[in-house]
Structure formats: C-alpha cells, structure tokens
Amino acid sequence: MPRGKSSSGGSLFYRRKHSWRRDELVSRSTLHLLDFDDGTPPEHAWRRKLSSHANRLKEFNVTFREAFKMMKLGLRLWSYVREEASQGRKAPIDPFTRESTKPSASQGVPLGGMGTGSISRGFRGEFKHWQITPGSCDMSPVMENQFSIFITREGGTKKYSSVLAPGQHDGLKKSSDDGISSWDWKLRGDRSTYHALFPRAWTVYDGEPDPELKLSCRQISPFIPHNYEESSLPVSVFVYTLVNTGKERAKVSLVMTWANSIGGLSHQSGGHVNEPFIGENGISGVLLHHKTANNNPPVTFAVAARENQNVDVTVLPIFGLSGESSVTAKEMWGTMVQGGCFDRDNFNAGPSMPSSVGDTVCAAVSASTWVEPHGRCTVVFSLAWSSPKVKFKKGSTYHRRYTKFYGTSPRSAINLAQDALMKYKHWEEEIDKWQTPILRDERFPEWYKITLFNELYFLVAGGTVWIVDVLPDSDLSSSLPEDSDLPLHNSTCNSTVPLIGSSPPDFDDKENVGKFLYLEGVEYFMWCTYDVHFYASFALLDLFPKIELSIQRDFARAVLREDRTRVRFLADGTWGTRKVIGAVPHDLGAHDPWHELNAYNIHDTSRWKDLNPKFVLQVYRDFAATDDMSFGRDVWPAVCTAMEYIEQFDRDGDCMIENDGFPDQTYDAWTVLGVSAYCGCLWLAALQAAAAMARSLGHDDYADRCMVKFAKAKHVFEAKLWNGSYFNYDSGTSYSSHSIQADQLAGQWYTASSGLPPLFDEDRIKCTLQKIFDYNVMRVKGGRIGAVNGMHPNGKVDETCMQSREIWTGVTYSLAATMLLHGMEDQAFTTAQGIFLAGWSEEGYGYWFQTPEAWTIDGHYRSLIYMRPLAIWAMQHALSPPRAILEAPKVNTMERAYVSPGALQFLQDSVRKITPKSGCF
C-alpha cells in the first residue's frame, strides 16, 4: 500500500495546520529564558492555562424506552451489586454507586510507571484519582498534597508566598483555620500554563507569584518502551527550573507537602507513621508509612529532594490540620514565610507516634536556594511509593514487578526515590529517542502526535497491575483430569490437544516479564477484557510486545480451561457454566484474576460470536509482528480449539457463523440475528489468519481446510449482506438490520494490519469505508465528534439502543486505522480528529486524560478512563507497520485451496464439528 500520499495525490495532510503554538500561551522571552536543562516545554504538547475552568462532566442517560427494556436486567444487577457489597467486594459493573466527587474536566498526566498503583495529577496541580489498591479508586484530590513557593528578595523588601495551584477548589474552606485554608492560595493561574506530552508534563509559571521569577516544573515518570524494568517503578520526579529576571538576589524555597493518605478518607483510619531519612548522594526527605484499612497491604511513600552546593534540603516530618496537632499546617506555613526552611535537627526526630483515628498527618520537604540576578538554578524533588504486595479480594496475594529489582521492604521507597533523582535525565533521553521521530514527522497533524502519546495515560491510570511471576514455569497445556468427560482429539492439528481441567493453572513466564493486568475501565472492574483488548492491544504490541505476548499466553491457557461453577446471567436470569472449554473468556476475572475467569455476568459469553475470532486474529497479528515461532507453537493448540469451538455456531452448515438474536458480541446491548457484518467479518478474517499461521507452522492440511471454509463463507457473507454500497448490520428483519455499522470491517482491519490479503475486493472495501465516512462521521456534527456506531441509510442515527446511538472513541480510532490501511488518509484523520475535538480540545467536552468508552451526540459520557481508546495506536501501526510484517513474504492463503470440485467436497466433509456439551449453554 502506498504510504505518505493522500488519496487526492498531494502531500499527506498538506492542508493541516498546527493546533497550538507555545508562544500563544507563554511569552517567547520566557521560553528562551527557560531553555536550559530541558526546562522549556516542547513545541508539541497538549496545553491549558491553570485558570481554565474545570467544568463538570455530563453522564449519559438512558431513554425511557431503553430503561423499560432493561428493567429486569437492572433489578437483577442491583441485587447482585448488593450481594457483592455484603461480601466486601466491588461488582464488576455497578451503575448505582456514584463517586462523592463529581467528575470534572481537570485531569492531567498520571504519576509513576505501569502496574505500580497509580496517582494522577490534574492540570492545575492537584494529586487525585488514587488507585493504589486494586479495584479501589478515589477520584477526589488530597488537597494537602501540594508544591508551594516562598521568595524573599535581598534586603527583605519584597516577599512572595503561594501554593503553586489555583485556590478555587471544593476541598478548601472559605474561612481561615489551622489547616491548609490558612495557606496563601494566591495563584490566579492566568499567567501559568500546563503542557502535557505523556509521560511528561511541564507547568510554566510566567511571573506568578513573583513577576521577576520565571519558573518551570517538569514532571517525569519512567514510562520507557521496551524497558521492562524501569517502566515498572512507582516513582516520579519533579524538576523545577528557576530564572531570576530581577536586579536583586532572590532566596527561593520550594516545599512539597504530602499527606499520609492513599485517597478518600484513608488518612483518618489511624496508625500512620512519618519518619525523616537521610540517604545517599545528598538525597533526603520523609517516609510516610501508611497502614491501610480492611487488611490491605501497607504503603510507604518517600518524599525527597536532592541537596548540592547550591540547594539546601530540610524537612518537617509531621504536621497536622488542627490546633490539637503539635505543629499545625498554619504554623508550618508561618515557619516557611519567616525563614524559608525548617530546623535541620528534624532529621534526628525518628519515627513519629502512630496517628490517632480521625487525624490527618502530613510531612513537608523544603529545598532552598539563592538565585543571582539574571541567574538560573534547578531544584529536584522525587515521589516514590513502596506497595510491594497486591492482594485481591478472594485471597490471592502477589508481589509487584518492581520488587524483583528493589525487594519487598517498605524502605525500598528510599532507594526508589534516590535512583529516580539520579537517573531521570537518562529516562528523558530514552523518552526523547522514542518520541522525537514521530513528533518530527511532518506528514502528521499536530493534534494526532499529541493525542497519540497522551492516550497512553491509560497504561498507568487505568488500574494496571504488574506482578512478579510466583510459580514455576509450566507449559500452556497439561493432562486432562481423570473425571473429565471432554477429551478432544484434534485431527486437524495432527496431534491430541490436551486440555486443562478445573484447577487453576500454574503461571508461566516465558516472556520473562511477569504478569500484567489492566482494567477494562475504572467503572468496569474486569481485568484484561478481551473483546476490548482487541482494540487496545496495538499499544502494547508496539511499545511492550513481551507484555502483549504474555497476555496472549494467559488467554491461550484459559481457552483450554473449564470452570464448572454455576453463575447467573443477569440479562435473562438463566444459570450456566462460568467457563466452558474452548470458549475464549471475556476477561481474566476480577477478585481472583487468572484463576476465576469471566467476572462479566450480564450475558453468557461462551455464546458470544466475536471472542474466539478475536483471539485467533490477535494471536496471528502478534505472531506476524514479532516473528516469534516459539510463541506460535505454544499457542497453536488453543488456536485450533478456539476455531473448532466457534464452528458450532454455523447452524446451517454453510461455513458462516450466525448470531443468535441477542447481543452476543462486544456491543452487548445491541441485538443481532443471523449473519452479521461485525461477527461474520471477524470469522472470515479468523479463517484466513488461522490458515496463514498453520502454513507457517507446517500444518498445510489444516490451512487448506480453513481456506475451503473461507471461500464458501465469504460467498455467503457477501450474498446475504452486501447491498451495493456497504454490508448490512445483519441478515435479520429488525429495524437495525440495514443500518450502517461503523465497525463492520473490523475483520478487514486486522487482516490488513497483519499483512494478509484483503477479505473482499478493494473497491468494496473502499466503498464501504466511504459510506461510513459520509454517514456515520460527516452527518453527525459535521465530523467533529467521531463516528456514531449505527446510522440508517436515510441519514438518521440508529436509536435502537444506547450503543447504536453512541460514538465509541476506540472504534472511531480503529475505523481511522482501517482507512489508513486502504489509502484513505484524509478521511482517516478527519474521522479520528473528531475524538480529539470532542474529547481533548479546549472547545470540547473535557475528557482529556479520562477518555471514556462512549459519548452521545450531545456529549454525555459513559465509562470514563476506558481501555478501548488506546486503539489510536492502531493508526500508528498502520502508518508504521512492524518490520517483520513489512519484510515478510506475501502470504497467499488461497494458493492451495482451489483444487478439483471433488477434492473440495472431500475437504469440506472431513473438517470435524465440535459437538457442544449439553451443559455449556
């Protein structure tokens, strides 16, 4: 496919202009002054003034008709949520419980590496969105956690002091007291700006609060592609660059204050201890040992700064918020205003007494320096947290990945903080090497470059867990238990496919990266939801391919497992088996991941038609992209089993699977019947991918059989769904059956992404994509909001259900990727830009760093901080395919399929159908 040219023949994106200029928000003179030690923000970044209003977000509402249709489901779900709560557990889907803090347009770049337990930081400076404990998320900011500045000009005639965040926050009282309301919240924010390019962020204070002091704070976290050690570290660095433009020498003291809290009301639980420390290389600070509630593992924070010949570091190990405290927040502030530092004897204070229930204990670390007239200086802080154990609600406990390098002691927080202060410049060099080629590529519009990196926030803030492998290596397969009644001889693989029984499998770590989990979304508590991972996984494949292969191995093992536990499916109230052998699980579980699969219980996902084809497609894409033969051989038995399992849904023997008249795919509120564009296209793609993989592994007979089925199934698919300009939603007779589905070419997307021949004639593919662009994209808000899922051919949005009328952010990105793969660059970037305009731009709805699963045409969101928008990396995969795919020999999967008619019939009759166990459904 030609790359780098638009469909109109001109240079790609020649009409596109930059979205921002730095000097529109920060003066050129200030940018020039800060241009040392990387203090100036980059040319390409997402930007906001700190004075920008953080408006409340609008949550979606169902219509009366939708509510009536879902009434019984709602009642069952409400009962299930209450039952789980009575056991101290969070239900995977809970639309009834609301956060005390209403979501607002105030998010920013999160802190730390992946799987560490996350803390986000809003663009105005507040530390919020706490997810240290898996499954527990508190959105509200801890307002005691701040950076503040104290400036005294030589001679003492000019003094300035302020928290480095605007004071318009709900967490502040209006009247003065002994707490943080007594601090100087003087920053207006109209001369201060935030610049974000994940995993870094810059805040520039252009003369606030001192008109003659230019200040830049650079936030750095160790998210480094292909670095599986440092990307797992729970640490961030804050580099302050100071420039004195005045004529007087200035003493500048920066203070980082931190509450002994992991969000919410955790600071009031009691038993928390603060302790000063002096480390190596001039690094010192305070440890805050947090005793978590409900028997959760403890957490220790380290707040530190680095001392040198120009910078003095002092600490206040403990202060409180009330007059009953030995030192109050008000007194702490007064000490800094008066002298600009704390008593150095505080380093000898030792551990504090454990805090009482209801009390809030905080610590402060000060770094002070003199800045000469027209002089420059750098001050560096670090924040680390040691939370070595991950404990899930049903009892399993693991060690986080970083403990492999730093051990499990709570005091490892000191070493983490020290290493961060010593290594952050190297981290930045590696980040620059990764990002610069994309940022300098003039083919791409600026909004795309910025959003591409910033959507990666989810791999930190999306509730990720990364653990050390704890059990010895094992193969993907083991012997069947003696009492199993499901022996399966897989003749098409020329071997017996061993299946794993009901006991949880041993872990293996063939990729040597531990085990990785990420949530479907903050509101949907399920680990590694596979139908959504189908869209998001391009980010992991491109940046951390060993993690992607590890997740695929987990699902390959799961395909060969069963769990005969009976569960109730809430959509219809029936009971069924939790996990059926051969079915790809919906997710890796919630409260006992890897062991208790399928936390999702709205529908029986063993009857879903998209999960098994998606597994085969992802496995082949990863196999092709990494050229890892060992991976291919290991997962091949699961691929065979998954393919044969899904064949049972070919009800009429025409080689095309059918949907069963309920929402049996990722659109789990949108009913589909008969042959469907979405699942049928995935099935065609899976047949071709399985054939290609079989040929690579030497199973030519299996490949021939797949392609025979492909040829017949393709004919059925096109005959039943192609209407001359697109593929109908399904072959049924419902109101939606002739709808234009934005996602109808999902199978072709993966086919092209994997370097396989197209499923259909190129003219049909482009005709379909153009129809989707003209209707689903451009007829909704003029293309400024993304692609609506369903559109009637009369140009009206399909309002059959809430999902048909929604814009799905990740699906819009994947649609754009499909357009790129077929030379439709202008349409692709116009389509994807709608997500930027609606979600990330200043005129949009305010969903930056919390991109939701969906929004409606009027901007109401559903499910903030969601996995699927990582699909923007599918666009990058299309623009810059992996070398292994580019350099691979062209695959002709049909070369051995077209033989004599008699041989065709023989091959068709010899492919064995799986007879489903009567208890499966």
GROMACS .gro file of N, CA, C and O in nm, residues 20 111 316 416 548 729:
model
   24
   20TRP      N    1  -0.177   2.438   1.809
   20TRP     CA    2  -0.137   2.540   1.904
   20TRP      C    3   0.001   2.594   1.867
   20TRP      O    4   0.072   2.533   1.789
  111LEU      N    5   0.114   0.976   3.749
  111LEU     CA    6   0.249   0.956   3.802
  111LEU      C    7   0.288   0.809   3.797
  111LEU      O    8   0.205   0.720   3.810
  316LEU      N    9   1.013   1.885   5.760
  316LEU     CA   10   0.924   1.885   5.875
  316LEU      C   11   0.853   1.750   5.870
  316LEU      O   12   0.762   1.731   5.791
  416LEU      N   13   1.414   0.384   4.571
  416LEU     CA   14   1.341   0.426   4.451
  416LEU      C   15   1.353   0.576   4.430
  416LEU      O   16   1.379   0.624   4.319
  548GLU      N   17   0.240  -0.797   2.574
  548GLU     CA   18   0.131  -0.840   2.486
  548GLU      C   19   0.134  -0.991   2.467
  548GLU      O   20   0.030  -1.058   2.477
  729TYR      N   21  -2.614  -0.448   0.864
  729TYR     CA   22  -2.581  -0.482   1.003
  729TYR      C   23  -2.597  -0.632   1.027
  729TYR      O   24  -2.510  -0.696   1.084
   0.00000   0.00000   0.00000
